[in-house]
Coordinates of C-alpha atoms in Angstrom, one line a residue:
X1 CA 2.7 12.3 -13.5
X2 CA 4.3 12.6 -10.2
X3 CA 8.1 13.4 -10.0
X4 CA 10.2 11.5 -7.7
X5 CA 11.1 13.8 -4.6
X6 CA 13.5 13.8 -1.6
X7 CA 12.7 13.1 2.1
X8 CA 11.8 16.3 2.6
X9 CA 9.3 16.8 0.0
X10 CA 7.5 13.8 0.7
X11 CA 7.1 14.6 4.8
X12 CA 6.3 18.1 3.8
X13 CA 2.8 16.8 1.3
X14 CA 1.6 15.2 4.7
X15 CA 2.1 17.5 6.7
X16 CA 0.5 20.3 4.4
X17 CA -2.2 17.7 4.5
X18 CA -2.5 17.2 8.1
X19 CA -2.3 21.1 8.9
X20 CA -5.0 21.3 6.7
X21 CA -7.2 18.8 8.5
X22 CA -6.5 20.1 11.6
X23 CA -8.0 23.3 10.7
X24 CA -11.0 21.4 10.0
X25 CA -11.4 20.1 13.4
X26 CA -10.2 23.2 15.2
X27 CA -12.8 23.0 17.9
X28 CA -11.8 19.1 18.6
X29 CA -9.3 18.5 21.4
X30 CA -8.6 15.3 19.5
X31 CA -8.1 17.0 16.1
X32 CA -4.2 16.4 16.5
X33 CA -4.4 12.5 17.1
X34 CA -7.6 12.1 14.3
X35 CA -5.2 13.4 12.0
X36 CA -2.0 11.4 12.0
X37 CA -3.8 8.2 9.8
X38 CA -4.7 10.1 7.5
X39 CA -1.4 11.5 7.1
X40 CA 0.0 8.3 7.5
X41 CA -1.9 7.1 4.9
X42 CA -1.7 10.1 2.2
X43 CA 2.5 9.5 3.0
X44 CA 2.0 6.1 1.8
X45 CA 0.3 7.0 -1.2
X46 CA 2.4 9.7 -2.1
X47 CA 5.6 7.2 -1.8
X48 CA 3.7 4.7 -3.7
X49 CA 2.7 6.9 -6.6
X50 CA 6.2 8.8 -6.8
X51 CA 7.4 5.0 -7.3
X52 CA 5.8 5.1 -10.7
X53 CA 7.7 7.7 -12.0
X54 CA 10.4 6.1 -15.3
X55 CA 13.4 6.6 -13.1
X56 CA 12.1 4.3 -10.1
X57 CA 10.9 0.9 -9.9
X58 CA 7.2 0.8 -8.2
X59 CA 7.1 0.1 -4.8
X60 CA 5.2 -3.2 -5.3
X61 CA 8.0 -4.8 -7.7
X62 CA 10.6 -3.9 -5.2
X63 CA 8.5 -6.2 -2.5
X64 CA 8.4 -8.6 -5.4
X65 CA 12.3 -8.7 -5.9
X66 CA 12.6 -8.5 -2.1
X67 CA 10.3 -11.6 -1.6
X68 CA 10.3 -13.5 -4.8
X69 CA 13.0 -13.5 -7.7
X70 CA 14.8 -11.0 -8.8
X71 CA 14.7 -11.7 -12.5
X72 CA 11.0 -11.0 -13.1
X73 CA 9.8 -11.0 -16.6
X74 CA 8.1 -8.0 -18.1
X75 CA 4.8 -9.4 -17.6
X76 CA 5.2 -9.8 -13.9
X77 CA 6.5 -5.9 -14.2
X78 CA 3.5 -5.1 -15.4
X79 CA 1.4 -6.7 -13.3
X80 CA 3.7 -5.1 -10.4
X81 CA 3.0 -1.7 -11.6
X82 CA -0.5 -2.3 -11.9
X83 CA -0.5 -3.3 -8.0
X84 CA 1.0 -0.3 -6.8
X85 CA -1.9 1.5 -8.8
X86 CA -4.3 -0.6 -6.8
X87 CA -2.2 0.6 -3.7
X88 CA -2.8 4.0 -4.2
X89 CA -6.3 3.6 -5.0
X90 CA -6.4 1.8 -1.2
X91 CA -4.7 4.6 0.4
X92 CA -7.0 7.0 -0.9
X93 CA -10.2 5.4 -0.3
X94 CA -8.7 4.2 3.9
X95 CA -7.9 8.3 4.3
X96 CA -11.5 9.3 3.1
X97 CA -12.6 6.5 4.9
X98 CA -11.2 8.2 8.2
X99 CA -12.0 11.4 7.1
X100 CA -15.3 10.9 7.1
X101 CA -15.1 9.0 10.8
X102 CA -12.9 11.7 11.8
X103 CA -15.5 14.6 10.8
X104 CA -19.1 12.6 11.3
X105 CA -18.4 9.5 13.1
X106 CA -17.7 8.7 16.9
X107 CA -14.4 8.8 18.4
X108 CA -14.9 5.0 19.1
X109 CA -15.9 4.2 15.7
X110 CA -12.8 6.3 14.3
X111 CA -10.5 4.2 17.5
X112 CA -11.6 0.6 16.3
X113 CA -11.5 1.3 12.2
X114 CA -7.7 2.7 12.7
X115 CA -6.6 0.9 15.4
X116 CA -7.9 -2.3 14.0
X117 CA -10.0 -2.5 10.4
X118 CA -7.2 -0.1 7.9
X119 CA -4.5 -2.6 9.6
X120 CA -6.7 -5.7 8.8
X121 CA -7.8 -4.3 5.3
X122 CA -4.1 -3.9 4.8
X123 CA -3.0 -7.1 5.5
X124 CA -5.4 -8.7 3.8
X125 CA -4.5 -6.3 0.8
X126 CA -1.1 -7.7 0.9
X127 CA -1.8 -11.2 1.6
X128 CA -4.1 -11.7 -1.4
X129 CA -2.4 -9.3 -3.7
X130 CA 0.8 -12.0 -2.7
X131 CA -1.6 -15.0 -3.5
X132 CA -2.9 -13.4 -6.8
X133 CA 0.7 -13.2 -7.8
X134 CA 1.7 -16.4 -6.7
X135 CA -0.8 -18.1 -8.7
X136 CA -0.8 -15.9 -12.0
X137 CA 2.5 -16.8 -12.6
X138 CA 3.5 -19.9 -10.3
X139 CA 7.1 -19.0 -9.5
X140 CA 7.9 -20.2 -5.9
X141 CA 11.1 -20.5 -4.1
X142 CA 12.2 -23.0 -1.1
X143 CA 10.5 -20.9 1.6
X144 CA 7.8 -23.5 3.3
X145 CA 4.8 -20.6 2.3
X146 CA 6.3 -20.9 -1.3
X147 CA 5.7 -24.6 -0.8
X148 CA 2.7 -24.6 0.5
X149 CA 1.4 -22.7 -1.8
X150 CA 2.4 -24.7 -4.6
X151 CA 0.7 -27.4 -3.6
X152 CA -2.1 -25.1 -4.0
X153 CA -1.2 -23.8 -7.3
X154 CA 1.1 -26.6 -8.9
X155 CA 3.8 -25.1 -10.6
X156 CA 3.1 -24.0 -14.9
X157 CA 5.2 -27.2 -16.8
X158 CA 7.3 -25.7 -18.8

């Protein structure tokens, strides 16, 4: 399992990363710029997985709490961890994803799938992991998405 580690431990994995993928590409011109997503990406998944650690609370229940109620039950704690899993798993698969652009693809295929797709597959992560939640459990606040979505998903009588 992943300790949790300071500031500069977890800049210091991506860049190890990056200087490694860089050698890779050493005869590219571009191999500086093809490498920043994917160290973007393995940063994200490193802060992510070091969330998981006993001492921490995972990343996704902390946008939960943010976003949501701060009193979740243990189920919804579960299910939280069980997101940021499924985050990690993204962030892996999105940097081997531009890996592979990066090493086989065109420099306009790698340009619209990070400059456009990994932000669209990430919102759209986030935007039904956020619906999933909302309707497995049907906890909504006074915020007019809460409300909207309620109407969707009418609110478990308890």
């Amino acid at each position: 399992m992943l300790r949790s580690f300071g500031t500069l431990s977890w800049l210091g994995y991506p860049l190890i990363v990056y200087l490694i993928l860089r050698q890779w590409n050493l005869g590219r011109a571009t191999s500086l710029l093809l490498g920043w997503p994917v160290t973007i990406n393995i940063a994200l998944l490193l802060i992510f997985a070091s969330s998981l650690t006993a001492k921490q609370t995972p990343v996704a229940e902390r946008f939960a709490r943010r976003f949501g109620h701060q009193d979740l039950s243990p189920a919804e704690k579960r299910y939280c961890r069980s997101v940021t899993w499924a985050w990690i798993l993204f962030f892996a698969c999105n940097s081997l994803v531009i890996v592979s652009i990066a090493l086989r693809g065109s420099l306009a295929l790698w340009a619209v799938y990070t400059g456009i797709i990994s932000y669209l597959a990430v919102g759209a992560m986030a935007a039904v992991e956020f619906l999933l939640r909302k309707y497995k459990f049907r906890r909504y606040g006074n915020v007019f998405c809460d409300r909207l979505i309620a109407r969707l998903f009418p609110p478990f009588d308890h």
